Coordinates of N, CA and C in Angstrom, one line a residue:
Chain Y
X687 N -61.5 56.2 40.0 CA -60.6 55.5 40.0 C -59.4 56.7 39.6
X688 N -58.3 56.5 40.5 CA -57.1 57.7 40.4 C -56.4 57.2 38.7
X689 N -56.3 58.3 38.0 CA -55.5 58.4 36.9 C -54.4 59.1 37.0
X690 N -53.3 59.1 36.4 CA -51.9 59.8 36.0 C -51.3 59.6 34.7
X691 N -51.6 60.6 33.9 CA -51.3 59.8 32.6 C -50.2 61.3 32.2
X692 N -48.9 60.6 32.0 CA -47.8 61.7 31.7 C -47.7 61.8 30.0
X693 N -47.2 63.3 29.9 CA -46.8 63.4 28.4 C -45.6 64.2 28.2
X694 N -45.0 64.2 26.9 CA -44.0 65.2 26.9 C -42.6 64.8 26.9
X695 N -42.5 63.4 27.3 CA -41.1 62.7 26.6 C -40.9 62.7 25.4
X696 N -39.4 62.3 25.0 CA -39.1 62.1 23.8 C -37.2 62.0 23.9
X697 N -37.1 62.4 22.5 CA -35.2 62.6 22.4 C -34.9 64.1 22.2
X698 N -34.3 64.3 23.1 CA -33.5 65.7 23.4 C -32.1 65.8 23.4
X699 N -31.7 66.7 22.8 CA -30.2 67.0 22.9 C -29.6 67.3 24.0
X700 N -28.5 67.0 24.5 CA -27.8 67.7 25.9 C -27.7 69.1 25.9
X701 N -28.2 69.7 26.9 CA -27.9 70.8 27.2 C -29.3 71.6 26.9
X702 N -30.3 70.9 26.1 CA -31.4 71.6 25.6 C -32.8 71.3 26.9
X703 N -33.9 71.7 26.5 CA -34.8 71.7 27.6 C -36.0 70.7 27.4
X704 N -36.8 70.3 28.3 CA -38.0 69.6 27.8 C -39.0 69.7 29.3
X705 N -40.2 69.7 28.9 CA -41.1 70.0 30.0 C -41.9 68.8 29.9
X706 N -42.1 68.2 30.9 CA -43.4 66.9 31.1 C -44.4 67.5 31.5
X707 N -45.4 66.8 31.4 CA -47.0 67.2 32.2 C -47.6 65.8 32.6
X708 N -48.2 66.0 33.5 CA -49.3 64.7 34.1 C -50.6 65.2 34.7
X709 N -51.3 64.6 33.7 CA -53.0 65.1 33.8 C -53.3 63.9 34.7
X710 N -53.9 64.4 35.6 CA -54.3 63.8 36.8 C -56.1 63.7 37.0
X711 N -56.5 62.5 37.3 CA -58.0 62.6 37.3 C -58.6 61.5 38.6
X712 N -59.9 61.6 39.1 CA -60.3 60.7 40.0 C -60.0 61.0 41.3
X713 N -59.5 62.2 41.6 CA -59.3 62.2 43.0 C -59.1 64.1 42.9
X714 N -59.4 64.5 44.0 CA -59.1 65.7 44.6 C -57.8 66.3 44.0
X715 N -57.4 66.6 43.1 CA -56.0 66.9 42.8 C -55.3 68.3 43.8
X716 N -56.0 69.3 43.8 CA -55.5 70.1 45.1 C -55.3 69.7 46.3
X717 N -55.8 68.5 46.6 CA -55.7 68.3 48.2 C -54.4 67.4 48.4
X718 N -53.4 67.0 47.4 CA -52.6 66.3 47.3 C -51.1 66.5 46.7
X719 N -50.1 66.4 47.9 CA -48.6 66.4 47.4 C -48.6 65.6 46.1
X720 N -47.5 66.1 45.1 CA -46.9 65.1 44.0 C -45.7 65.1 43.9
X721 N -45.5 63.9 43.0 CA -43.8 63.9 42.9 C -43.6 63.4 41.4
X722 N -42.3 63.6 41.1 CA -41.8 62.7 40.3 C -40.8 61.6 40.7
X723 N -40.8 60.7 40.0 CA -39.8 59.6 40.3 C -39.4 59.1 39.1
X724 N -38.1 59.0 38.5 CA -37.4 58.1 37.4 C -36.4 56.8 37.6
X725 N -36.9 56.2 36.5 CA -35.9 55.2 36.4 C -35.1 55.0 35.0
X726 N -33.9 55.2 35.2 CA -33.0 54.8 34.1 C -33.1 53.5 33.5
X727 N -32.9 53.2 32.1 CA -33.1 52.1 31.4 C -32.3 50.8 32.3
X728 N -33.3 49.7 32.7 CA -32.7 48.8 33.6 C -31.9 48.9 35.1
X729 N -32.3 50.1 35.2 CA -32.0 50.7 36.8 C -32.9 50.7 37.6
X730 N -32.3 51.1 38.8 CA -33.8 51.1 40.0 C -34.2 52.6 40.0
X731 N -35.3 53.0 40.7 CA -36.0 53.9 41.2 C -35.1 54.8 41.8
X732 N -35.5 56.2 41.0 CA -34.8 57.3 42.0 C -35.8 58.8 42.3
X733 N -36.0 59.0 43.1 CA -36.8 60.1 43.5 C -36.3 61.5 42.8
X734 N -37.1 62.2 42.3 CA -36.4 63.6 41.3 C -36.9 64.8 42.3
X735 N -38.4 64.9 42.5 CA -38.9 66.2 42.9 C -40.2 65.9 43.7
X736 N -40.7 66.9 44.7 CA -41.7 66.9 45.2 C -42.6 68.4 45.5
X737 N -43.9 68.4 44.9 CA -44.3 69.6 45.5 C -45.5 69.5 46.4
X738 N -45.5 70.4 47.3 CA -46.9 70.3 48.1 C -48.3 70.6 47.6
X739 N -49.4 70.2 48.2 CA -50.8 70.1 47.5 C -51.1 71.6 46.9
X740 N -50.4 72.7 47.8 CA -50.9 74.3 47.0 C -49.7 74.6 46.3
X741 N -48.7 74.0 46.1 CA -47.4 74.4 45.3 C -46.5 75.4 45.9
X742 N -46.7 75.6 47.3 CA -46.0 76.5 48.0 C -44.7 75.8 48.8
X743 N -44.5 74.7 48.5 CA -43.2 74.0 48.9 C -42.6 73.1 47.7
X744 N -41.4 73.0 47.4 CA -40.8 72.2 46.5 C -39.5 71.6 47.0
X745 N -39.2 70.3 46.5 CA -38.2 69.9 47.0 C -37.6 68.8 46.2
X746 N -36.4 68.9 45.7 CA -35.4 68.5 44.8 C -34.0 67.6 45.3
X747 N -33.9 66.5 44.1 CA -32.6 66.0 44.7 C -31.7 66.9 44.0
X748 N -30.4 66.7 44.5 CA -29.3 67.3 44.6 C -28.7 67.6 43.2
X749 N -28.8 66.3 42.4 CA -28.2 66.2 41.1 C -29.2 67.0 40.1
X750 N -30.5 67.4 40.5 CA -31.1 68.3 39.6 C -31.8 69.9 40.2
X751 N -31.2 69.9 41.2 CA -31.3 71.1 41.7 C -31.0 72.5 40.8
X752 N -31.6 73.3 40.5 CA -31.2 74.7 39.8 C -31.3 74.0 38.1
X753 N -31.6 73.1 37.7 CA -31.8 72.7 36.4 C -33.4 72.3 36.2
X754 N -33.8 71.5 37.3 CA -35.5 71.0 36.8 C -36.4 72.0 38.1
X755 N -37.3 72.1 37.6 CA -38.6 72.7 38.5 C -39.8 72.2 38.2
X756 N -40.0 71.9 39.5 CA -41.5 71.0 39.5 C -43.1 72.2 39.9
X757 N -43.7 72.0 39.1 CA -45.0 72.9 39.2 C -46.3 72.4 39.2
X758 N -47.1 73.0 39.6 CA -48.6 72.7 39.4 C -49.4 73.5 39.0
X759 N -50.7 73.1 38.3 CA -51.9 74.0 38.1 C -53.2 73.1 38.5
X760 N -53.5 73.6 39.6 CA -54.5 72.7 40.5 C -56.0 73.3 39.9
X761 N -56.2 74.2 38.9 CA -57.3 74.3 38.4 C -57.2 73.3 37.1
X762 N -56.2 73.0 36.6 CA -56.4 72.0 35.7 C -56.1 70.7 35.8
X763 N -55.8 70.4 37.1 CA -55.1 69.0 37.8 C -54.1 68.6 37.0
X764 N -53.2 69.2 36.9 CA -51.8 69.3 36.0 C -50.5 69.2 36.9
X765 N -49.7 68.2 37.2 CA -48.5 68.6 37.5 C -47.2 68.6 36.4
X766 N -46.1 69.3 36.5 CA -45.5 69.8 35.4 C -43.9 69.4 36.1
X767 N -43.1 69.3 35.0 CA -41.8 69.1 35.4 C -41.1 69.7 34.5
X768 N -40.5 70.7 34.7 CA -39.4 71.9 33.5 C -38.1 71.1 33.5
X769 N -37.5 70.6 32.5 CA -36.1 70.1 32.9 C -35.3 71.0 31.9
X770 N -34.2 71.9 32.3 CA -33.2 72.6 31.7 C -32.0 71.7 31.8
X771 N -31.1 72.3 31.0 CA -29.8 72.0 30.8 C -29.5 70.3 30.9
X772 N -30.3 69.7 30.0 CA -30.3 68.2 30.2 C -29.0 67.5 30.0
X773 N -28.9 66.8 30.7 CA -27.6 65.6 30.6 C -27.7 64.1 30.2
X774 N -27.0 63.5 29.7 CA -27.5 62.4 29.1 C -27.7 61.0 30.6
X775 N -27.0 61.5 31.5 CA -27.4 60.8 33.0 C -29.1 61.2 33.3
X776 N -29.6 61.9 32.7 CA -31.2 62.6 32.9 C -31.9 61.5 31.9
X777 N -31.2 60.7 31.4 CA -32.1 59.6 30.6 C -32.7 58.8 31.3
X778 N -34.3 58.7 31.4 CA -35.0 57.6 32.4 C -36.5 57.7 31.8
X779 N -37.3 56.7 32.4 CA -38.6 56.7 32.2 C -38.9 57.7 33.6
X780 N -39.6 58.5 33.3 CA -40.2 59.6 34.5 C -41.7 59.2 34.8
X781 N -42.1 58.9 35.9 CA -43.1 58.6 36.7 C -43.9 59.8 37.6
X782 N -45.0 60.1 37.1 CA -45.8 60.9 38.0 C -46.2 60.4 39.1
X783 N -46.1 60.7 40.1 CA -46.7 59.8 41.4 C -47.4 60.9 42.3
X784 N -48.5 60.0 43.2 CA -49.0 60.6 44.4 C -48.9 60.1 45.6
X785 N -48.4 60.4 46.6 CA -47.9 60.0 47.9 C -48.0 61.0 48.8
X786 N -47.8 60.1 50.0 CA -47.3 60.8 51.3 C -45.9 60.3 52.1
X787 N -45.7 60.9 53.0 CA -44.4 60.2 53.6 C -45.0 59.0 54.4
X788 N -46.4 59.0 54.8 CA -46.9 57.6 55.4 C -47.1 56.7 54.5
X789 N -47.3 57.0 53.4 CA -48.4 56.3 52.5 C -47.1 55.6 51.5
X790 N -46.4 56.4 51.2 CA -45.5 56.0 50.1 C -46.0 56.4 48.7
X791 N -45.4 56.0 47.8 CA -45.9 56.5 46.4 C -47.1 55.5 46.0
X792 N -48.3 55.7 46.3 CA -49.6 55.0 46.0 C -50.0 54.9 44.7
X793 N -49.6 56.0 44.1 CA -50.4 55.7 42.6 C -49.1 56.4 41.8
X794 N -49.4 55.9 40.5 CA -48.0 56.0 39.4 C -48.9 56.1 38.2
X795 N -48.3 56.9 37.2 CA -48.6 57.0 35.8 C -47.9 55.8 35.0
X796 N -48.1 56.0 34.0 CA -47.5 54.7 33.3 C -46.0 54.8 32.7
X797 N -45.8 56.3 32.8 CA -44.2 56.8 32.6 C -44.0 57.4 31.2
X798 N -43.1 58.1 31.0 CA -42.7 58.9 29.8 C -41.5 58.8 29.7
X799 N -41.0 58.5 28.5 CA -39.5 58.2 28.4 C -38.7 59.4 28.0
X800 N -37.6 59.8 29.0 CA -37.0 61.1 28.3 C -35.6 60.6 27.7
X801 N -34.9 60.6 26.5 CA -34.0 60.0 26.1 C -33.0 61.8 25.5
X802 N -31.7 61.6 26.3 CA -31.0 62.9 26.3 C -29.8 62.1 25.6
X803 N -29.6 62.6 24.1 CA -28.5 62.1 23.3 C -28.4 63.1 21.9
X804 N -27.1 63.1 21.6 CA -27.0 64.1 20.0 C -27.2 63.2 19.3
Chain L
X238 N -27.3 60.6 52.0 CA -28.7 59.8 52.0 C -28.6 58.5 52.6
X239 N -29.9 57.8 52.8 CA -30.5 56.7 53.3 C -29.9 55.6 52.5
X240 N -29.1 54.7 52.5 CA -29.1 54.0 51.6 C -29.7 52.4 51.9
X241 N -30.5 51.8 50.8 CA -31.3 50.5 51.2 C -30.5 49.4 50.4
X242 N -30.4 48.4 51.1 CA -29.5 47.5 50.3 C -30.6 46.2 50.6
X243 N -30.8 45.6 49.4 CA -31.5 44.5 49.0 C -30.4 43.2 48.2
X244 N -30.9 42.3 48.5 CA -30.3 41.2 47.8 C -30.6 41.0 46.2
X245 N -30.0 40.9 45.3 CA -30.1 41.2 43.8 C -31.4 40.3 43.1
X246 N -31.3 39.2 43.9 CA -32.0 38.1 43.0 C -32.4 37.1 44.0
X247 N -33.6 36.3 43.6 CA -34.0 35.2 44.6 C -34.7 34.4 43.6
X248 N -34.9 32.7 43.6 CA -35.6 32.1 42.9 C -36.2 31.0 43.7
X249 N -37.4 30.9 43.5 CA -38.4 30.1 44.7 C -39.6 29.0 43.6
X250 N -39.7 28.3 44.5 CA -41.0 27.3 43.6 C -42.2 27.9 43.9
X251 N -43.2 27.8 43.0 CA -44.6 28.0 43.3 C -45.1 27.4 44.8
X252 N -46.0 28.2 45.2 CA -46.4 27.5 46.8 C -45.4 27.5 47.9
X253 N -44.4 27.9 47.3 CA -43.1 28.3 48.8 C -43.5 29.6 49.5
X254 N -43.1 30.0 50.3 CA -42.7 31.2 51.3 C -41.5 31.7 50.7
X255 N -41.6 33.1 50.5 CA -40.2 33.6 50.3 C -40.3 34.8 51.0
X256 N -38.8 35.3 51.5 CA -39.0 36.7 52.2 C -37.9 37.7 51.5
X257 N -38.2 38.7 51.5 CA -37.3 39.8 50.5 C -36.8 40.6 51.8
X258 N -35.7 40.8 52.1 CA -34.9 41.7 52.9 C -34.4 43.1 52.5
X259 N -34.7 44.0 53.2 CA -34.2 45.4 53.1 C -33.3 45.9 54.2
X260 N -32.1 46.4 53.9 CA -31.5 46.9 55.4 C -31.3 48.5 54.8
X261 N -31.7 49.1 56.1 CA -31.3 50.7 55.9 C -29.9 51.0 56.6
X262 N -29.4 51.9 55.8 CA -28.0 52.4 56.2 C -28.4 53.4 57.7
X263 N -29.3 53.5 57.8 CA -29.6 54.3 59.1 C -31.2 54.0 59.3
X264 N -31.5 54.5 60.8 CA -33.1 54.3 61.2 C -33.6 55.0 60.1
X265 N -35.1 54.2 60.0 CA -36.4 54.9 59.0 C -37.4 55.0 60.0
X266 N -37.5 54.6 61.4 CA -38.6 54.1 62.0 C -39.5 52.8 61.3
X267 N -40.6 53.3 61.1 CA -41.4 52.6 60.3 C -41.6 52.9 58.8
X268 N -41.1 54.0 58.3 CA -41.5 54.3 57.3 C -41.0 53.8 56.0
X269 N -41.1 52.5 55.9 CA -40.7 51.5 55.1 C -41.9 51.1 54.1
X270 N -41.4 51.2 52.8 CA -42.8 51.0 52.0 C -42.2 50.1 50.8
X271 N -42.7 49.0 50.3 CA -42.6 48.1 49.3 C -43.4 48.2 48.0
X272 N -42.7 47.8 47.0 CA -43.2 47.8 45.6 C -42.8 46.8 44.5
X273 N -43.8 46.4 43.9 CA -44.0 45.2 42.8 C -43.6 46.1 41.5
X274 N -42.7 45.7 40.4 CA -42.6 46.2 38.7 C -42.4 44.7 38.0
X275 N -43.6 44.8 37.3 CA -43.3 43.7 36.2 C -42.8 44.7 35.1
X276 N -42.4 43.9 34.2 CA -41.3 44.3 33.2 C -42.6 45.0 32.3
X277 N -42.1 46.3 32.0 CA -42.8 47.3 31.1 C -43.8 47.9 31.9
X278 N -43.7 47.8 32.9 CA -45.2 48.3 33.9 C -44.5 49.0 34.7
X279 N -45.2 50.2 35.4 CA -45.1 51.1 36.4 C -45.0 50.3 37.8
X280 N -44.2 50.7 38.9 CA -44.5 50.1 40.0 C -45.7 50.1 40.6
X281 N -46.2 49.4 41.6 CA -47.3 49.5 42.3 C -46.8 49.1 43.8
X282 N -47.6 50.1 44.7 CA -47.5 49.8 46.0 C -48.1 48.6 46.6
X283 N -47.2 47.8 47.4 CA -47.7 46.6 47.9 C -48.3 46.6 49.4
X284 N -47.1 47.3 50.1 CA -47.0 47.7 51.8 C -46.5 48.7 52.0
X285 N -47.1 49.5 52.9 CA -47.0 51.0 53.1 C -46.6 50.8 54.8
X286 N -45.4 51.8 55.2 CA -45.4 51.9 56.7 C -45.1 50.5 57.3
X287 N -44.4 49.8 56.7 CA -43.7 48.6 57.0 C -44.4 47.3 57.1
X288 N -45.8 47.7 57.6 CA -46.9 46.4 57.6 C -48.1 46.6 57.1
X289 N -48.4 47.5 56.3 CA -49.9 48.0 56.2 C -50.1 47.4 54.6
X290 N -50.9 46.5 54.5 CA -51.6 46.2 52.9 C -52.0 47.3 52.2
X291 N -51.7 47.5 51.0 CA -52.2 48.7 50.2 C -53.6 48.1 49.4
X292 N -54.2 48.8 49.4 CA -55.9 48.6 48.8 C -55.5 47.7 47.5
X293 N -56.2 46.8 47.9 CA -56.5 45.5 46.7 C -55.4 44.6 46.5
X294 N -54.2 44.7 47.3 CA -53.2 43.7 47.5 C -53.5 42.2 48.1
X295 N -52.9 41.2 47.2 CA -53.7 40.0 47.9 C -52.8 39.8 49.4
X296 N -53.7 38.9 50.2 CA -52.9 38.9 51.6 C -52.0 38.1 51.5
X297 N -51.8 37.6 50.4 CA -50.3 36.5 50.4 C -49.1 37.4 50.8
X298 N -49.2 38.5 50.6 CA -48.2 39.4 51.0 C -48.4 40.3 52.1
X299 N -47.1 40.2 52.9 CA -47.2 40.9 54.1 C -45.7 41.7 54.3
X300 N -45.5 42.5 55.4 CA -44.1 42.9 55.8 C -44.1 43.3 57.3
X301 N -42.8 43.3 57.4 CA -42.6 43.7 58.9 C -41.2 44.4 59.0
X302 N -41.1 44.4 60.1 CA -39.8 45.5 60.3 C -39.9 46.8 61.2
X303 N -38.8 47.3 61.5 CA -38.6 48.6 62.0 C -37.1 49.2 62.2
X304 N -36.7 50.3 62.4 CA -35.4 50.7 62.5 C -34.6 50.6 61.1
X305 N -34.0 49.5 61.0 CA -33.0 49.5 60.1 C -33.1 48.1 59.0
X306 N -34.0 47.5 59.8 CA -34.4 46.0 59.0 C -35.8 45.7 58.5
X307 N -35.7 45.4 57.6 CA -37.2 45.0 57.0 C -37.3 43.9 56.0
X308 N -38.6 43.3 55.9 CA -38.8 42.1 55.1 C -40.3 42.1 54.5
X309 N -40.2 41.9 53.4 CA -41.5 41.6 52.4 C -41.6 40.0 52.4
X310 N -42.8 39.4 52.6 CA -43.0 38.0 52.7 C -44.1 38.0 51.9
X311 N -44.1 37.1 50.9 CA -44.9 36.0 49.9 C -45.2 34.7 50.2
X312 N -46.4 34.5 50.8 CA -46.7 33.1 51.2 C -48.1 32.9 50.8
X313 N -48.4 31.9 50.0 CA -47.4 31.2 49.3 C -47.1 32.1 47.8
X314 N -46.0 31.8 47.3 CA -45.7 32.6 46.0 C -46.7 32.0 44.6
X315 N -46.8 32.5 43.8 CA -47.4 32.2 42.3 C -46.6 32.8 41.3
X316 N -47.0 32.1 40.4 CA -46.3 32.2 39.1 C -46.3 33.7 38.8
X317 N -47.5 34.6 39.1 CA -47.9 35.8 38.7 C -47.0 36.7 39.5
X318 N -46.5 36.3 40.3 CA -45.4 37.2 41.3 C -44.1 37.5 40.9
X319 N -43.7 36.8 39.9 CA -42.4 37.0 39.1 C -42.1 38.7 38.9
X320 N -41.3 39.3 39.4 CA -41.1 40.7 39.4 C -40.0 41.0 39.9
X321 N -39.8 42.4 39.9 CA -38.7 42.9 40.7 C -39.3 43.9 42.2
X322 N -39.0 43.5 43.1 CA -39.5 44.1 44.2 C -38.7 45.2 44.8
X323 N -39.1 46.3 45.0 CA -38.2 47.6 45.5 C -38.8 47.9 47.0
X324 N -37.7 48.5 47.9 CA -38.2 48.9 49.3 C -37.9 50.9 48.8
X325 N -38.5 51.3 49.7 CA -38.4 52.8 49.8 C -38.7 53.4 51.1
X326 N -37.7 54.4 51.5 CA -37.8 55.0 52.8 C -38.3 56.2 52.6
X327 N -39.1 57.3 53.4 CA -39.8 58.1 53.4 C -39.4 59.0 54.9
X328 N -38.6 58.2 55.6 CA -38.3 58.8 57.2 C -37.4 60.0 56.9
X329 N -36.3 59.6 56.0 CA -35.2 60.8 55.9 C -35.0 61.2 54.6
X330 N -34.7 62.6 54.2 CA -34.6 63.3 53.3 C -33.0 63.1 52.8
X331 N -33.1 62.8 51.4 CA -34.2 62.8 50.2 C -34.9 61.3 50.3
X332 N -36.2 60.9 50.0 CA -36.7 59.8 49.8 C -35.8 58.9 48.9
X333 N -35.6 57.7 49.5 CA -34.4 56.4 48.7 C -35.3 55.6 48.4
X334 N -34.8 54.8 47.6 CA -35.6 53.2 47.1 C -34.1 52.4 47.0
X335 N -34.5 51.2 47.6 CA -33.6 49.8 47.5 C -33.2 49.6 45.8
X336 N -32.1 48.9 45.4 CA -31.8 48.6 44.2 C -32.8 47.6 43.5
X337 N -33.6 47.0 44.3 CA -34.3 46.0 43.8 C -34.1 44.4 43.9
X338 N -35.0 43.7 44.3 CA -34.9 42.3 44.3 C -35.7 41.6 43.3
X339 N -35.1 40.7 42.3 CA -35.7 40.0 41.1 C -36.2 38.7 41.6
X340 N -37.5 38.3 41.5 CA -37.9 37.2 41.9 C -38.1 36.3 40.8
X341 N -37.5 35.2 40.9 CA -38.0 34.3 39.7 C -38.4 33.1 40.0
X342 N -39.1 32.6 39.4 CA -39.9 31.0 39.6 C -39.4 30.3 39.0
X343 N -39.0 29.2 39.7 CA -38.2 27.9 39.1 C -39.4 27.0 38.7

């Protein structure tokens, strides 16, 4: 069974940093591209970043480019999101997802809440 | 970015058929996917590539469309289908989601 378990969320002040992790199990992690999708409170879903199966390619939405870094450790089956210079508008539940262009985001973690506030 | 437009809310009675629409601001081929999200839970994939049923999803759910107009149909609707339904396109970069349609049962 595919499992994605996020951790690392919490309350952080504007301008500070936070690193999210996603532990994957139940599949061969190194074979799949992974992504982060976020959802602001009572709002819709927003794609944040994608990383290829081997980490060689990364993609970001414009509003996080230069501030967020997606990475992975295939030996540990873990996905990361390093978030710097956080803003109030980054407040959201962040979901770790596995998917492809053809299948959509087929698997989701339970999410971790990031609150950016002073 | 490709904007996906959904109706905000629908109300139907159990046993009825409901169609939820999603219109794209530009063509997305057949690369439209549908998700169900219940309060306090993560989204769940229902339909991928417009019309393919995801694993474990009841056959009451179906999808259709191509280009810019897509539909998710639930027939018959059950009480457990109360949720918000999102469409998402993966043909154009960046991937984008619709605003969601909240389905309520009468």
